[in-house]
Amino acid sequence: TERQFGKVSLLFDEACGILDIQQKPELFVSQSPFLNAGAIGVERPFIVLNSSLLDSLNEEELLAVIAHELGHCLSGHVLYKTLLALLLRFSVFASSIPLGNASIFAIIAALREWDRKSELSADRAEILVTQDPNVSYALLMKMAGGRHIEQMDYNEFFLQAAEYEKGGTILDSVFKLLNLLGQTHPFPVIRLTELKSWVDSGAYGKILAGDYLRRDQESGANVRDDIRDAANQYKEDINKSQDPLAETLRNAAANMGETAGEVGKKAKEVFDSIFGNSGKK
């Protein structure tokens, strides 16, 4: 409030104003040494900022974090994040039941993957509020290496992101995948790459110019369209990826397609030789 962390309250009001939030969530500060924040709840979500953020971030970066969490609230992420947190707690109990843990593992794994992807959407919300991608890049550097950003270099961080994306061997790619499975957030280098790609694509500039879907136009959207768009995005990500494992999967899919085509031709030749080519299909 104005009397409790007044500067934070002003930043919160600024972010809510830019994102046109009519019903503001409650905002809390919690004592914690970890650079993190979160949004929790169902119908009336609330936001929690770890106290370390106030010690390590400047005002623009703190505004970005607040906007990030508001992005989760606006996007409807909070319900599913809360559900995931409850499922993770329940999985501890389920592990004592034979095959109980296995029954919810797939659900948790799918929700974790969605959860990590939701962070990329919220990253976009934060730069729509700060309107300066460099603020988010600096924030991700601090999330990766701590507050001493004067000892860090933007170019080196981008090079590190490129190195991570290309990977090394297929085994390295498998290790990357396994390391990521237990994470609540994508690694900062992944978030940096995705955010910069979105900015460079021109989508960010279009929104700032006013070219975006209004709330009164959202009624035509449906779950089927969302699922189709998500599937297309995964396909596009795999096609663009320079990761060795992704390249192997692309080659395997191409070879399977060619093999299927050859099998189809042979089957047609056998069919024609037995029944004759009558011209009918």
mmCIF file with all atom_site columns, C-alpha atoms in Angstrom, residues 1-18 24 27 59 62-63 66 70 129:
data_model
loop_
_atom_site.group_PDB
_atom_site.id
_atom_site.type_symbol
_atom_site.label_atom_id
_atom_site.label_alt_id
_atom_site.label_comp_id
_atom_site.label_asym_id
_atom_site.label_entity_id
_atom_site.label_seq_id
_atom_site.pdbx_PDB_ins_code
_atom_site.Cartn_x
_atom_site.Cartn_y
_atom_site.Cartn_z
_atom_site.occupancy
_atom_site.B_iso_or_equiv
_atom_site.pdbx_formal_charge
_atom_site.auth_seq_id
_atom_site.auth_comp_id
_atom_site.auth_asym_id
_atom_site.auth_atom_id
_atom_site.pdbx_PDB_model_num
ATOM 1  C CA . THR A 1 1   ? 0.000  0.000  0.000   1.00 0.00 ? 1   THR A CA 1
ATOM 2  C CA . GLU A 1 2   ? 1.040  3.636  0.121   1.00 0.00 ? 2   GLU A CA 1
ATOM 3  C CA . ARG A 1 3   ? 2.201  3.109  3.706   1.00 0.00 ? 3   ARG A CA 1
ATOM 4  C CA . GLN A 1 4   ? 3.725  -0.350 3.275   1.00 0.00 ? 4   GLN A CA 1
ATOM 5  C CA . PHE A 1 5   ? 6.522  -0.496 0.678   1.00 0.00 ? 5   PHE A CA 1
ATOM 6  C CA . GLY A 1 6   ? 5.213  2.667  -0.957  1.00 0.00 ? 6   GLY A CA 1
ATOM 7  C CA . LYS A 1 7   ? 7.665  2.587  -3.904  1.00 0.00 ? 7   LYS A CA 1
ATOM 8  C CA . VAL A 1 8   ? 6.666  -0.979 -4.720  1.00 0.00 ? 8   VAL A CA 1
ATOM 9  C CA . SER A 1 9   ? 3.011  0.044  -4.518  1.00 0.00 ? 9   SER A CA 1
ATOM 10 C CA . LEU A 1 10  ? 3.589  2.835  -7.063  1.00 0.00 ? 10  LEU A CA 1
ATOM 11 C CA . LEU A 1 11  ? 5.291  0.437  -9.476  1.00 0.00 ? 11  LEU A CA 1
ATOM 12 C CA . PHE A 1 12  ? 2.412  -1.983 -9.013  1.00 0.00 ? 12  PHE A CA 1
ATOM 13 C CA . ASP A 1 13  ? -0.129 0.734  -9.849  1.00 0.00 ? 13  ASP A CA 1
ATOM 14 C CA . GLU A 1 14  ? 1.900  1.702  -12.920 1.00 0.00 ? 14  GLU A CA 1
ATOM 15 C CA . ALA A 1 15  ? 1.988  -1.874 -14.251 1.00 0.00 ? 15  ALA A CA 1
ATOM 16 C CA . CYS A 1 16  ? -1.742 -2.369 -13.592 1.00 0.00 ? 16  CYS A CA 1
ATOM 17 C CA . GLY A 1 17  ? -2.480 0.856  -15.446 1.00 0.00 ? 17  GLY A CA 1
ATOM 18 C CA . ILE A 1 18  ? -0.463 -0.087 -18.535 1.00 0.00 ? 18  ILE A CA 1
ATOM 19 C CA . LYS A 1 24  ? -5.911 -5.495 -8.955  1.00 0.00 ? 24  LYS A CA 1
ATOM 20 C CA . LEU A 1 27  ? 0.552  -7.784 -3.459  1.00 0.00 ? 27  LEU A CA 1
ATOM 21 C CA . GLU A 1 59  ? 13.048 0.122  -10.156 1.00 0.00 ? 59  GLU A CA 1
ATOM 22 C CA . LEU A 1 62  ? 11.282 -4.594 -10.248 1.00 0.00 ? 62  LEU A CA 1
ATOM 23 C CA . LEU A 1 63  ? 8.548  -3.170 -12.488 1.00 0.00 ? 63  LEU A CA 1
ATOM 24 C CA . ILE A 1 66  ? 5.632  -7.199 -11.161 1.00 0.00 ? 66  ILE A CA 1
ATOM 25 C CA . LEU A 1 70  ? 0.457  -9.691 -13.625 1.00 0.00 ? 70  LEU A CA 1
ATOM 26 C CA . VAL A 1 129 ? 5.047  -2.778 -19.521 1.00 0.00 ? 129 VAL A CA 1
#
